[in-house]
Structure formats: C-alpha cells, structure tokens
Coordinates of C-alpha atoms and ligand atoms in Angstrom, one line a residue:
M1 CA 33.6 26.9 16.2
R2 CA 33.5 29.7 13.6
N3 CA 31.9 29.1 10.2
R4 CA 32.6 31.0 7.0
E5 CA 30.2 33.8 6.4
Q6 CA 28.9 34.7 3.0
Q7 CA 27.6 38.3 2.6
V8 CA 25.0 38.6 -0.1
A9 CA 22.9 41.6 -1.3
T10 CA 19.8 41.8 -3.5
S11 CA 16.7 43.9 -4.0
V12 CA 14.2 41.2 -3.0
L13 CA 14.9 38.0 -1.1
V14 CA 12.3 35.3 -1.5
I15 CA 12.3 32.6 1.3
G16 CA 10.9 29.4 -0.1
T17 CA 11.4 27.5 -3.3
G18 CA 7.9 26.0 -3.3
G19 CA 5.2 27.1 -5.7
S20 CA 4.6 30.4 -4.1
G21 CA 8.2 31.4 -3.7
L22 CA 9.1 30.5 -7.3
R23 CA 6.1 32.3 -8.7
A24 CA 7.1 35.4 -6.9
G25 CA 10.7 35.0 -8.0
I26 CA 9.7 34.7 -11.7
E27 CA 7.6 37.8 -11.5
L28 CA 10.4 39.8 -10.0
A29 CA 12.9 38.6 -12.6
E30 CA 10.5 39.3 -15.5
N31 CA 10.0 42.8 -14.0
G32 CA 13.8 43.4 -14.0
T33 CA 14.1 43.4 -10.2
D34 CA 17.1 41.8 -8.6
V35 CA 16.0 38.7 -6.7
I36 CA 17.5 35.7 -4.9
V37 CA 15.3 32.7 -3.9
V38 CA 16.4 30.5 -1.0
G39 CA 15.0 27.3 0.5
K40 CA 16.0 24.7 3.0
R41 CA 15.3 21.6 0.8
R42 CA 15.8 20.7 -2.8
K43 CA 13.8 23.0 -5.1
T44 CA 12.7 20.1 -7.2
D45 CA 11.2 18.4 -4.1
A46 CA 9.4 21.2 -2.3
H47 CA 6.2 20.4 -0.6
T48 CA 4.2 21.7 -3.6
T49 CA 5.3 18.7 -5.6
L50 CA 2.9 16.6 -3.4
A51 CA -0.2 18.4 -4.6
A52 CA -2.3 16.0 -6.6
G53 CA -5.8 17.1 -7.7
G54 CA -5.6 20.5 -9.3
I55 CA -5.9 24.2 -9.4
N56 CA -9.1 26.3 -9.4
A57 CA -10.0 29.0 -11.8
A58 CA -13.4 29.9 -13.3
L59 CA -12.1 29.4 -16.9
A60 CA -15.6 28.2 -17.8
T61 CA -14.0 25.7 -20.3
M62 CA -16.5 23.0 -19.3
D63 CA -19.3 24.9 -17.7
P64 CA -19.9 28.3 -19.5
E65 CA -22.1 29.6 -16.6
D66 CA -19.1 29.6 -14.3
S67 CA -17.8 33.0 -13.1
W68 CA -15.2 34.3 -10.6
Q69 CA -18.1 35.6 -8.6
Q70 CA -19.4 32.0 -8.2
H71 CA -16.0 30.8 -7.3
A72 CA -15.8 33.5 -4.7
A73 CA -19.2 32.5 -3.3
D74 CA -18.3 28.8 -3.1
T75 CA -15.0 29.7 -1.3
L76 CA -16.8 31.9 1.2
S77 CA -19.5 29.3 1.9
E78 CA -16.9 26.6 2.5
S79 CA -15.0 28.8 4.8
Y80 CA -17.8 28.8 7.4
L81 CA -17.8 32.6 7.0
L82 CA -14.3 33.2 8.3
A83 CA -12.5 33.9 4.9
D84 CA -11.7 37.5 4.2
P85 CA -14.1 38.5 1.4
D86 CA -11.5 40.9 -0.2
T87 CA -8.8 38.2 -0.3
V88 CA -11.3 35.8 -1.8
R89 CA -12.2 38.4 -4.5
V90 CA -8.5 39.0 -5.4
V91 CA -7.8 35.3 -5.8
T92 CA -10.9 34.3 -7.7
E93 CA -10.8 37.3 -10.0
G94 CA -7.1 36.9 -10.7
A95 CA -7.3 33.1 -11.1
S96 CA -7.8 32.9 -14.9
D97 CA -4.8 35.1 -15.6
S98 CA -2.6 33.0 -13.3
I99 CA -3.5 29.9 -15.3
R100 CA -2.7 31.7 -18.5
D101 CA 0.7 32.6 -17.0
L102 CA 1.3 28.9 -16.3
E103 CA 0.4 28.1 -19.9
R104 CA 2.9 30.7 -21.0
F105 CA 5.6 29.1 -18.8
G106 CA 4.9 25.7 -20.5
M107 CA 2.7 23.8 -18.0
Q108 CA 1.2 20.7 -19.4
F109 CA -2.5 20.8 -18.4
A110 CA -4.9 18.0 -19.2
R111 CA -6.9 19.1 -22.2
E112 CA -10.1 18.1 -24.1
S113 CA -9.8 16.9 -27.6
D114 CA -10.4 20.4 -29.0
G115 CA -7.6 21.8 -27.0
R116 CA -9.6 23.4 -24.2
I117 CA -8.1 23.0 -20.7
S118 CA -10.1 20.2 -19.0
Q119 CA -11.7 21.1 -15.7
R120 CA -13.2 18.7 -13.2
Y121 CA -15.4 18.9 -10.1
F122 CA -13.5 19.2 -6.8
G123 CA -15.0 19.5 -3.4
A124 CA -17.9 21.9 -2.9
H125 CA -17.6 23.7 -6.2
T126 CA -20.8 24.6 -8.0
F127 CA -19.2 24.1 -11.4
R128 CA -16.2 22.1 -12.9
R129 CA -13.4 24.6 -12.4
T130 CA -10.4 22.6 -11.3
A131 CA -7.6 22.4 -13.9
F132 CA -5.2 19.5 -13.5
A133 CA -2.3 17.5 -14.8
G134 CA -3.2 13.9 -14.2
D135 CA -2.9 13.3 -10.4
Y136 CA 0.5 14.9 -10.5
T137 CA -0.5 18.6 -10.7
G138 CA 1.9 19.8 -8.0
L139 CA 4.8 18.0 -9.5
E140 CA 4.1 19.5 -13.0
L141 CA 3.6 22.9 -11.5
Q142 CA 6.9 22.8 -9.6
R143 CA 8.7 21.4 -12.7
T144 CA 7.3 24.3 -14.8
L145 CA 8.2 27.0 -12.3
V146 CA 11.7 25.6 -11.7
A147 CA 12.3 25.4 -15.4
R148 CA 11.0 29.0 -16.0
A149 CA 13.1 30.3 -13.0
E150 CA 16.2 28.6 -14.4
R151 CA 15.6 30.1 -17.9
L152 CA 15.4 33.5 -16.2
R153 CA 18.7 32.7 -14.4
I154 CA 17.3 33.4 -11.0
P155 CA 19.8 32.6 -8.3
M156 CA 18.2 29.8 -6.3
L157 CA 20.0 28.6 -3.2
D158 CA 18.1 25.6 -2.0
S159 CA 20.3 24.5 0.9
V160 CA 20.1 27.7 2.9
Y161 CA 18.1 27.6 6.2
I162 CA 16.9 31.0 7.2
T163 CA 17.0 31.4 11.0
K164 CA 16.1 35.1 11.4
L165 CA 14.6 38.0 9.6
L166 CA 16.7 41.1 10.0
V167 CA 14.7 44.1 11.1
R168 CA 15.6 47.6 12.2
D169 CA 12.9 49.9 13.7
G170 CA 10.1 47.9 12.2
V171 CA 11.7 47.9 8.7
I172 CA 13.1 44.7 7.1
F173 CA 16.7 44.8 5.8
G174 CA 17.5 41.2 5.2
A175 CA 17.8 37.7 6.7
F176 CA 20.3 35.4 8.3
G177 CA 20.8 31.7 7.8
F178 CA 23.2 28.9 7.2
D179 CA 23.9 26.3 4.6
V180 CA 22.6 22.9 5.7
N181 CA 25.4 21.1 3.9
D182 CA 28.5 22.9 4.9
G183 CA 27.4 25.2 7.7
T184 CA 28.4 28.5 5.9
H185 CA 26.6 31.4 7.4
Y186 CA 24.6 33.7 5.1
A187 CA 24.0 37.3 5.9
I188 CA 21.6 38.4 3.1
H189 CA 20.8 42.1 2.8
A190 CA 17.6 42.9 1.0
D191 CA 15.3 45.8 0.6
A192 CA 12.3 43.6 0.8
I193 CA 11.5 40.0 1.8
I194 CA 8.8 37.7 0.5
L195 CA 8.2 34.9 3.0
A196 CA 7.0 31.8 1.3
S197 CA 8.0 29.1 3.8
G198 CA 4.9 27.0 4.2
G199 CA 2.6 26.0 7.0
H200 CA 2.8 24.1 10.3
T201 CA 1.1 20.7 9.8
R202 CA 4.3 18.8 10.6
I203 CA 3.7 19.5 14.3
W204 CA 1.2 16.6 14.4
R205 CA 2.4 12.9 14.5
R206 CA 0.4 12.0 11.5
T207 CA 0.8 14.5 8.7
S208 CA 0.7 14.6 4.9
S209 CA 4.0 16.7 5.1
R210 CA 7.3 15.1 5.1
R211 CA 10.1 15.2 7.7
D212 CA 11.6 18.7 7.4
E213 CA 8.8 20.6 5.8
N214 CA 5.9 22.6 7.4
T215 CA 7.6 22.8 10.8
G216 CA 6.1 26.2 11.5
D217 CA 9.2 28.3 10.4
S218 CA 6.9 31.0 8.9
F219 CA 5.3 31.5 12.3
R220 CA 8.6 31.8 14.1
L221 CA 10.3 34.0 11.6
A222 CA 7.4 36.4 11.3
L223 CA 6.6 36.6 15.0
D224 CA 10.2 37.1 15.9
A225 CA 10.3 40.0 13.4
G226 CA 7.2 41.6 15.1
E227 CA 4.4 40.2 12.9
R228 CA 1.2 38.5 14.0
I229 CA -0.4 35.1 13.3
R230 CA -4.0 34.7 12.2
D231 CA -6.2 31.6 13.0
P232 CA -3.4 29.1 13.6
E233 CA -6.0 26.7 15.2
L234 CA -7.7 26.3 11.8
V235 CA -6.0 23.2 10.4
Q236 CA -7.5 20.9 7.9
F237 CA -7.3 17.2 8.7
H238 CA -7.6 14.8 5.8
P239 CA -9.5 11.6 6.7
S240 CA -7.1 9.1 5.3
G241 CA -3.4 9.0 6.1
L242 CA -1.3 5.9 6.3
I243 CA -0.5 4.6 9.7
E244 CA 2.9 3.1 8.9
P245 CA 5.8 3.0 8.3
E246 CA 6.3 5.4 11.3
D247 CA 8.5 7.8 9.5
S248 CA 5.9 8.2 6.7
A249 CA 2.8 8.2 9.0
G250 CA 0.1 10.4 7.6
T251 CA 1.1 10.0 3.9
L252 CA -2.1 10.7 2.0
V253 CA -4.4 8.0 0.6
S254 CA -6.3 10.0 -2.0
E255 CA -10.0 10.6 -1.5
A256 CA -10.3 9.1 -4.9
A257 CA -10.1 5.7 -3.0
R258 CA -13.5 6.5 -1.4
G259 CA -14.8 8.1 -4.6
E260 CA -14.2 4.9 -6.5
G261 CA -16.2 2.9 -4.0
G262 CA -13.8 2.3 -1.1
I263 CA -15.5 1.2 2.2
L264 CA -14.5 2.4 5.7
R265 CA -14.7 -0.1 8.5
N266 CA -13.7 0.0 12.2
A267 CA -11.9 -2.9 14.0
L268 CA -15.3 -4.6 14.7
G269 CA -16.0 -4.7 10.9
E270 CA -18.8 -2.1 11.2
R271 CA -19.2 0.3 8.3
F272 CA -19.1 3.2 10.7
M273 CA -20.0 6.1 8.4
Q274 CA -23.6 4.8 8.9
R275 CA -23.4 6.6 12.3
Y276 CA -22.1 9.9 10.9
D277 CA -23.6 10.4 7.5
P278 CA -26.0 7.5 6.6
R279 CA -27.0 9.2 3.4
R280 CA -23.6 9.9 1.8
M281 CA -21.6 7.3 3.8
E282 CA -18.0 7.3 2.5
L283 CA -18.8 10.1 0.0
S284 CA -19.5 12.5 2.9
T285 CA -17.4 15.7 3.2
R286 CA -13.8 15.6 4.4
D287 CA -14.4 17.1 7.8
R288 CA -17.2 14.6 8.5
V289 CA -15.3 11.5 7.5
A290 CA -12.3 12.7 9.5
L291 CA -14.5 13.3 12.5
G292 CA -16.1 9.8 12.0
A293 CA -12.7 8.0 11.8
Y294 CA -11.4 10.0 14.7
T295 CA -14.3 9.2 16.9
E296 CA -14.2 5.5 16.2
I297 CA -10.5 5.4 17.1
K298 CA -11.0 7.6 20.2
E299 CA -13.9 5.5 21.5
G300 CA -11.9 2.2 21.2
R301 CA -13.3 0.8 18.0
G302 CA -10.1 1.4 16.0
T303 CA -7.4 -1.0 15.1
P304 CA -4.7 -1.9 17.7
R305 CA -2.4 0.6 15.9
G306 CA -5.0 3.4 16.2
G307 CA -6.6 3.4 12.7
V308 CA -9.6 2.2 10.7
W309 CA -9.8 0.1 7.5
L310 CA -10.2 1.6 4.1
D311 CA -11.0 -1.2 1.8
V312 CA -11.0 -1.2 -2.1
S313 CA -10.2 -4.9 -2.5
H314 CA -13.7 -5.6 -3.6
L315 CA -13.3 -3.4 -6.7
P316 CA -12.1 -5.0 -9.9
R317 CA -8.3 -5.0 -10.1
V318 CA -8.4 -3.2 -13.4
Q319 CA -10.4 -0.4 -11.9
I320 CA -7.9 0.1 -9.1
M321 CA -4.9 0.0 -11.5
D322 CA -6.6 2.4 -13.8
R323 CA -8.2 4.9 -11.4
L324 CA -6.0 4.6 -8.3
P325 CA -2.5 4.1 -9.6
R326 CA -0.9 6.5 -7.2
V327 CA -2.6 4.9 -4.1
Y328 CA -1.6 1.5 -5.3
Q329 CA 2.0 2.6 -5.9
T330 CA 2.3 4.5 -2.6
V331 CA 1.0 1.6 -0.4
M332 CA 3.1 -0.9 -2.4
E333 CA 6.3 1.2 -2.0
L334 CA 5.9 2.1 1.7
Q335 CA 4.3 -1.1 3.0
L336 CA 4.8 -3.7 0.4
R337 CA 1.1 -4.4 0.5
D338 CA -1.3 -5.0 -2.4
I339 CA -4.5 -2.9 -2.1
T340 CA -6.2 -5.1 -4.7
T341 CA -6.3 -7.9 -2.1
E342 CA -6.1 -6.3 1.4
P343 CA -7.5 -3.2 3.1
I344 CA -5.5 -0.1 4.0
E345 CA -5.1 0.9 7.6
V346 CA -5.6 4.7 7.8
A347 CA -6.2 7.5 10.3
P348 CA -6.9 11.3 10.0
T349 CA -3.8 13.2 9.1
A350 CA -2.9 16.9 9.5
H351 CA -3.0 18.3 6.0
Y352 CA -3.2 22.0 5.5
S353 CA -2.7 25.2 7.6
M354 CA -5.7 27.4 6.8
G355 CA -4.4 30.1 9.1
G356 CA -1.0 31.7 8.9
V357 CA 0.9 35.0 9.1
W358 CA -1.4 38.1 9.1
V359 CA -1.3 39.9 5.8
R360 CA -3.2 42.7 4.0
S361 CA -5.5 41.5 1.3
E362 CA -4.4 44.0 -1.3
D363 CA -0.8 42.9 -1.6
H364 CA 0.1 40.5 1.3
S365 CA 2.2 43.2 2.9
T366 CA 2.4 43.0 6.7
D367 CA 3.0 45.3 9.8
I368 CA 6.7 45.1 9.1
E369 CA 7.7 47.5 6.3
G370 CA 9.2 45.5 3.4
L371 CA 7.9 42.1 4.5
Y372 CA 5.4 40.2 2.4
V373 CA 4.0 36.7 3.1
I374 CA 2.5 34.3 0.5
G375 CA 1.3 30.8 0.0
E376 CA 0.5 28.4 2.9
A377 CA 2.5 30.6 5.2
S378 CA -0.1 33.4 4.8
S379 CA -3.8 33.6 5.8
G380 CA -7.1 35.0 4.8
L381 CA -8.5 32.9 1.9
H382 CA -9.7 29.7 3.5
G383 CA -11.3 30.5 6.9
A384 CA -12.4 27.3 8.7
N385 CA -12.4 25.0 5.7
R386 CA -10.4 25.1 2.5
L387 CA -12.1 24.6 -0.8
G388 CA -10.1 21.8 -2.5
G389 CA -7.8 23.2 -5.2
N390 CA -7.7 26.7 -3.8
S391 CA -4.3 26.7 -2.3
L392 CA -2.4 26.3 -5.6
I393 CA -4.3 29.2 -7.2
E394 CA -3.8 31.4 -4.2
L395 CA 0.0 31.0 -4.2
L396 CA 0.1 31.9 -7.9
V397 CA -2.2 34.9 -7.7
Y398 CA -0.5 36.4 -4.6
G399 CA 3.0 35.3 -5.7
K400 CA 2.6 37.7 -8.6
I401 CA 0.9 40.5 -6.6
A402 CA 3.3 40.4 -3.7
A403 CA 6.3 40.3 -6.1
L404 CA 5.1 43.5 -7.9
A405 CA 4.4 45.2 -4.6
A406 CA 7.9 44.3 -3.2
A407 CA 9.5 45.5 -6.5
R408 CA 7.7 48.8 -6.2
Y409 CA 8.7 49.1 -2.5
S410 CA 12.3 48.4 -3.3
A411 CA 12.5 50.8 -6.2
A412 CA 11.0 53.6 -4.0
L413 CA 13.4 53.0 -1.1
T414 CA 15.9 55.9 -0.8
A415 CA 18.2 54.2 1.8
Q416 CA 18.5 50.9 3.5
Q417 CA 19.0 51.2 7.3
R418 CA 21.0 48.2 8.6
S419 CA 21.7 47.1 12.1
A420 CA 25.0 45.4 13.1
T421 CA 23.4 44.5 16.4
A422 CA 20.6 42.6 14.6
V423 CA 23.1 40.7 12.4
S424 CA 25.3 39.8 15.3
G425 CA 22.3 38.7 17.4
A426 CA 21.2 36.4 14.6
R427 CA 24.8 35.0 14.2
D428 CA 25.1 34.5 18.0
E429 CA 21.8 32.5 18.0
V430 CA 23.2 30.1 15.5
L431 CA 26.6 29.9 17.3
R432 CA 24.9 29.3 20.6
L433 CA 22.9 26.4 19.2
L434 CA 26.0 25.0 17.5
G435 CA 27.8 25.0 20.8
S436 CA 24.9 23.1 22.6
A437 CA 26.1 20.0 24.3
G438 CA 23.3 19.3 26.7
K439 CA 21.6 16.0 27.4
E440 CA 18.3 16.5 25.5
N441 CA 17.8 14.9 22.1
V442 CA 16.2 17.2 19.5
R443 CA 14.5 14.4 17.6
F444 CA 13.0 13.2 20.9
L445 CA 11.6 16.6 21.8
Q446 CA 10.2 17.1 18.2
R447 CA 8.5 13.8 18.7
A448 CA 7.1 15.0 22.1
V449 CA 5.6 18.1 20.4
R450 CA 4.0 16.0 17.8
N451 CA 2.6 13.5 20.4
T452 CA 1.2 16.4 22.4
M453 CA -0.5 18.0 19.5
T454 CA -2.0 14.7 18.3
D455 CA -3.3 13.8 21.8
Y456 CA -4.7 17.2 22.8
C457 CA -5.2 19.3 19.6
G458 CA -6.4 16.8 17.0
V459 CA -9.6 16.6 15.1
V460 CA -11.7 17.0 18.3
R461 CA -10.6 19.4 21.1
D462 CA -11.7 20.3 24.6
E463 CA -10.7 22.8 27.3
N464 CA -9.0 20.2 29.6
G465 CA -7.0 18.6 26.7
L466 CA -5.9 22.0 25.4
R467 CA -4.7 23.1 28.8
T468 CA -2.8 19.9 29.3
G469 CA -1.3 20.4 25.8
L470 CA -0.2 23.9 26.7
S471 CA 1.5 22.7 29.9
Q472 CA 3.3 19.9 28.1
I473 CA 4.5 22.3 25.4
A474 CA 5.8 24.6 28.2
D475 CA 7.7 21.6 29.7
I476 CA 9.2 20.7 26.3
D477 CA 10.2 24.4 25.8
S478 CA 12.0 24.4 29.1
R479 CA 14.1 21.5 27.9
V480 CA 15.3 23.2 24.7
D481 CA 18.1 25.0 26.5
D482 CA 19.6 21.6 27.3
I483 CA 19.7 20.1 23.8
A484 CA 22.8 18.8 22.0
V485 CA 23.6 19.8 18.4
H486 CA 26.2 17.8 16.6
P487 CA 27.0 18.8 13.0
D488 CA 29.2 16.2 11.3
L489 CA 30.7 15.2 8.0
T490 CA 27.2 14.6 6.6
G491 CA 26.2 18.2 7.2
Y492 CA 24.3 20.5 9.5
A493 CA 21.0 18.7 9.6
D494 CA 21.2 18.6 13.4
L495 CA 21.3 22.4 13.6
A496 CA 18.4 22.6 11.1
H497 CA 16.4 20.2 13.3
A498 CA 17.1 22.4 16.4
F499 CA 15.6 25.4 14.6
D500 CA 12.7 23.3 13.3
L501 CA 12.0 22.4 17.0
K502 CA 12.0 26.0 18.1
A503 CA 9.6 26.8 15.3
S504 CA 7.3 23.8 16.1
I505 CA 7.1 24.7 19.7
L506 CA 6.0 28.3 18.9
A507 CA 3.5 27.1 16.3
A508 CA 2.1 24.5 18.8
R509 CA 1.7 27.2 21.4
A510 CA -0.1 29.6 19.0
T511 CA -2.4 26.8 17.8
L512 CA -3.3 25.5 21.3
E513 CA -4.0 29.0 22.6
C514 CA -6.2 30.0 19.8
A515 CA -8.0 26.6 19.8
L516 CA -8.7 27.3 23.5
E517 CA -10.0 30.7 22.7
R518 CA -12.3 29.5 19.9
R519 CA -15.0 28.2 22.2
E520 CA -17.2 26.9 19.4
T521 CA -17.4 24.2 16.7
R522 CA -16.8 25.6 13.2
G523 CA -15.6 23.9 10.1
C524 CA -12.4 22.0 10.9
H525 CA -12.4 23.1 14.5
N526 CA -14.4 20.7 16.7
R527 CA -14.8 21.5 20.4
S528 CA -16.6 18.6 22.2
D529 CA -17.3 21.0 25.1
Y530 CA -18.7 23.7 22.7
P531 CA -20.5 21.6 19.9
E532 CA -22.4 24.6 18.4
T533 CA -21.2 27.4 16.2
N534 CA -21.2 30.7 18.1
P535 CA -22.1 33.7 15.9
A536 CA -20.2 36.0 18.2
L537 CA -17.0 34.1 17.2
Q538 CA -17.4 34.8 13.5
V539 CA -14.1 36.5 13.9
N540 CA -10.4 35.8 13.1
L541 CA -8.2 35.2 16.1
V542 CA -4.9 37.1 15.9
W543 CA -2.1 35.8 18.0
S544 CA 0.9 38.1 18.8
G545 CA 2.7 35.9 21.3
P546 CA 2.0 33.8 24.3
G547 CA -1.2 35.0 26.0
K548 CA -1.9 37.7 23.4
I549 CA -5.0 37.1 21.3
T550 CA -7.3 39.7 19.7
H551 CA -10.6 39.2 17.8
E552 CA -10.5 40.7 14.4
P553 CA -13.9 41.2 12.6
V554 CA -14.4 39.6 9.3
G555 CA -15.2 41.8 6.3
V556 CA -18.7 42.1 4.9
V557 CA -19.5 39.9 1.9
P558 CA -20.6 42.1 -1.1
Q559 CA -24.2 41.4 -2.2
Q560 CA -23.2 40.2 -5.7
I561 CA -21.3 37.4 -4.0
S562 CA -23.6 36.7 -1.1
D563 CA -26.6 36.2 -3.5
R564 CA -24.7 33.3 -5.0
M565 CA -23.8 31.6 -1.7
H566 CA -25.6 28.3 -1.3
D567 CA -24.9 24.7 0.0
V568 CA -23.2 22.7 -2.7
S569 CA -23.6 19.0 -2.9
T570 CA -20.2 17.2 -2.6
A571 CA -21.5 13.8 -3.8
G572 CA -19.1 12.3 -6.3
K573 CA -16.7 15.3 -6.0
L574 CA -13.3 14.9 -4.4
A575 CA -10.8 17.2 -2.8
E576 CA -7.2 16.9 -1.7
Ligands
FAD601 C1 -0.7 15.3 -0.6 C2 -1.1 16.8 -0.9 C3 -2.0 17.0 -1.9 C4 -2.4 18.3 -2.1 N1 -3.2 18.6 -3.2 C5 -3.6 19.9 -3.5 C6 -4.4 20.1 -4.6 O1 -4.7 19.2 -5.4 N2 -4.7 21.4 -4.9 C7 -4.3 22.5 -4.1 O2 -4.7 23.6 -4.4 N3 -3.5 22.2 -3.0 C8 -3.1 21.0 -2.7 N4 -2.3 20.7 -1.6 C9 -1.8 21.9 -0.8 C10 -0.6 22.6 -1.6 O3 0.2 21.6 -2.2 C11 0.2 23.4 -0.7 O4 -0.6 24.3 0.1 C12 1.2 24.3 -1.5 O5 1.9 23.6 -2.4 C13 2.1 25.2 -0.6 O6 3.0 25.9 -1.4 P1 4.0 27.0 -0.7 O7 4.8 27.5 -1.8 O8 3.2 27.9 0.1 O9 4.8 26.1 0.3 P2 5.8 24.9 0.2 O10 5.6 24.2 -1.1 O11 5.6 24.1 1.4 O12 7.2 25.5 0.1 C14 7.8 26.1 1.3 C15 9.3 26.4 0.9 O13 9.8 27.1 2.0 C16 11.1 26.6 2.3 N5 11.4 26.8 3.8 C17 10.6 26.5 4.8 N6 11.2 27.0 6.0 C18 12.4 27.6 5.6 C19 13.5 28.2 6.3 N7 13.5 28.3 7.6 N8 14.5 28.6 5.5 C20 14.6 28.5 4.2 N9 13.6 27.9 3.5 C21 12.5 27.5 4.2 C22 11.0 25.1 2.0 O14 12.2 24.5 1.8 C23 10.2 25.2 0.7 O15 11.0 25.5 -0.4 C24 -1.9 19.4 -1.3 C25 -1.0 19.1 -0.3 C26 -0.6 17.8 0.0 C27 0.3 17.6 1.1

C-alpha cells in the first residue's frame, strides 16, 4: 500500500498541541517566526484540559510576603533535593510574567472582589500562590491558548502522528508522520523542533491519562534521535483513581474529596490511614496516602476488585454538590453511582512523569542541535516529588523561552542539511508496520505492558519485581515483530496504536532500569528492599538506551534559596 505524501516546510515545528506546545507556538508567531504545530489528538481535548487545581506564581496577591525565592525553596524541598536548582529559578522567577501573558491572551482567572487574581493554598506551598479558574483551570488554559493561536492564524494540524525526528549528523532537520484519519504521510522539514508531546503515565493500568495520551512518545522520539532520558523512574502516583469502568480506570477523584472530610477504609471497614499517618489521617500528603492505599491492597485488605473505599456519603448532600461537583459528576457519568449515598472504590493511579527528556536549564535545548523539549516531556523541575500546580507554570515559562531560543537558532542557520536516507528510513518504518499481518494483537500487548508496570513497578518496588518486569517487557518486545495492523474506513488508529506500543515498551524499559538502579527510597520512589534515602544517590539518573545509565550530579542550591527551605505543613492544602 502506498499512501499520499505531503511535503511541508517551516522554520520551527512544534510537536504537541497541549499547553506547552501551544504556548511555544504563540511565542513563535508573535515573534514573526514561521511555525506549524502538530498533535495526534484534537487540540481542544489535549491532556492539559484535565488539569484542575491551578497554576503557581508568587504574584503575592493574597500573601504579600510571598516571593519567587520562596516558591523556589518550596519546589526544591518538595523535590527531595533532586530538582535542578537553575531550572527551579528560571520557572519561579519567570512565573509572574507568564500569568500576565495569560491575562493578555484573555484567560478568565478567579478574582477577588477588588479585581486581584485569587490565589489559594496547594500542596506544600508556604503561601497562597496557586491561581485558578474554578476546578477547570486546564480547560480554561487550553481554551485560551487555542483561541490565541487561532487569532494568530498558526497552522495547527491536530491529526498528525509524528513517528520519527529527522536528524543528520546530530542536527535536526524535520520530522516524519502520518495523518491518523486518512493515512497521508507527512514529511515536515524544519530548522528546529520543539517537542511537547507529554509524559509516559499511560504505561500503567490505572492512570489519570486517557487512552491515546502519555504513551511515552517523547521518550521514543528523543532517544531515537540520539537524546537521553532523565529520571524516568520518578513518577507521581495519585492516591485516588477510579477502579471502573475498565477503560477509564485511574480517572482522578480529586483530593478535594479527602479535604472536605472524605474517609478512607479498607475492605474490613478499618480507617487504615491510622496505620500510616495517625495525626493527619486522610489529610496526609499524596505520597503517604498512595503508599497507605497501595499497602492495604497489596497485603490483602483491599476490595475484591483491588481497591479501597473513599467515602463522602456522611457529608451533607449540599456540601458535596457545592464543593465536589466535578467528583459527583464524574462518578455519576462513568459509574451511574451517587456519591452522596455510597462510597467510591479507588486505588492509586499513575499521574505525572516527573522525569523526562534531558534538557539544559537555560533554554531546554538538548544534545541534538535544533531540538528543544518542553512541558511534561521534559525534566529538571520536579525531582522526586512535584509541587502541585507547578507543571502548568513550567510549560508556560519554558514554552516561551524555548520558542525564542528556537527562533534565534533558526534565524542564525545558514543552511539546512537534509538526508534522503533518514526520510526514506522513516517512511519505510511506517510502511513496514502498515504491512504487518502477524498474529499478535496490539491492544493485547499494550495491555500486557500496563499489567507488567502495575504489578512490578507501581507505588512500591523491589529488585526481584523489577527484574521480573524487565524480562516480561523483553518478552513483549520480542512479539512486536509479529503484530497485525489493519487500517480501515474509520482511519489509521491501528497504526497509531502500534507506534504507541513501541513507545510504551521503550518507556517501560527506561523506567524499570532506572527504578532498579535507584537503590533507595526517595519521594515517590519506594523501594521495599531499600527503605532509606541514600545521600550518595542524590543524583539524577540519565538513561541513554538499554543498560546505559549514568549518574548526573544535582546542582548546588544558592544560599538565598536554601535559607528559605523548610518543611511545610500540608494540612488543609490540596494538590492535583
Ligand atoms: C486530572 C489531572 C489534573 C491535573 N491538575 C493539574 C493542576 O492543577 N496543576 C498543574 O500544574 N498540573 C496539573 N496536572 C498536570 C498537567 O495537566 C500536565 O502536566 C500538563 O497539562 C502537560 O502539558 P503538556 O503540554 O506538556 O502535554 P499534553 O497536554 O499531554 O500534550 C501533549 C501533546 O502532544 C501530542 N502528542 C503526543 N505524542 C505525539 C506524537 N507522537 N505525534 C504528534 N503529537 C503527539 C498530543 O496529542 C498532545 O497534543 C494535572 C493532570 C491531570 C491528569
């Protein structure tokens, strides 16, 4: 089968139509640089739309003592000392300007009666510094950015799946992909690429990501181009994801449910947080509650379907409808259950990739000339635990910085070296997969990856489990050559799933190998065989392919920031 091939050329190609990709695209267009933005799912429905709670910036609208330095100190403390201090400085210092840009684009923030942007507590912040738009902040952010990009007439192709970055002699010159609706091939030539293609949390069975998002594409595209992955094992698990329906397993039940007085019980009816944090109980930190729920389930005190109960039915109905409308709506829509009268069955769910593609802190450039990586695809800000509300601000700050760097790079380029061999290699890979008529089912193998990661690389890990996980992933990988891909009248989703599978396998391997290498417990990473934090492992793990891991030292925290680092109480503060 031979598909039509579309040749496209631009100065900067942005891969990803989520918050980070759109922010970069807008900066490029405003700067007068030619840009195309592509994505593999509808731009109005990118993963970013799911973000609920808010965006951090030390605007000091509520607490005048707040400062970017304190925001930096809180971020570094929460990271268990694995965040890159310079990245933290860039984000926290640039945060206020990014919020002002959003105001300029028309974002509707919640405001106080005198017009100030409202800010609330979120997670381990010293002050109220999370700006928000109800509990639909991500949706409003995405709406604002899409509207601004449309006004700037930025070409946005949101049905183009990128399968390969095109590189010649360590220099980027474009990307190859196909249209998920009609199969048209795309050979896109570009001086620079900004990769904004999200994280890898969909490789677990329960995840707050939806079907075809966060399948690890950023890892695969970057590694294949010669880039490296930093700290893939550092994945944040949220304590409460729905158990069913199966195809929505992991959908988030907001931490507001616990904040409002929700009670967690195991199948024996025990209020199990008594065992893990008797003082704070359900208001304990996210990693502790996730660990508690995980341990109850693992030790046989979970429900038959592998969950625990989160109960808000003792609260007044009016309080639930007023304070937890999204939770009520979600459970009603997905399960036809009324949380005002019955408990919710939940389990920990993979939520956020704190590691990602290796980047430089100054502009998120990489080892590949002309390649920049931003948003959840990148790494450096969060270390071993993400401060709630920091991912949206990161994608705005670095979206702008990387865009300007890419624009400068493109403007300074005197010639673009292309490679016909690289393009035909990318085309052949797509054609080979299209011609696959083996006996293995892609969906089944995807499911096998997710089962393996859930069973052996979840909230708590150990050497034996991780090794078993690695050997299962190797087995799944060996079956990929025998898959069947059947595009039909409904489109090329099957081909997209095959590439998703390849990416997921690679992301799983990176995660398992680094989880094995990190022989300690730190933040989100719990090793039952190494329960202590090991000061010698206060390093970032950098993965450059199977079996290749190096330890990268973490930068020194400047004294003006370290002086402000302290333990922050999280009581009554919530984080998504
Ligand atoms: C339920 C929930 C609540 C959250 N709440 C908050 C919050 O309150 N505050 C906060 O700071 N963070 C929050 N987060 C995290 C935050 O939403 C994400 O980290 C952020 O939106 C990621 O944005 P992004 O642009 O990096 O990636 P995404 O929004 O994931 O976008 C990735 C883009 O890349 C495209 N893509 C991927 N692969 C390919 C490919 N191969 N070819 C072409 N295109 C591709 C996708 O189609 C998409 O357009 C929350 C997350 C969830 C799930």
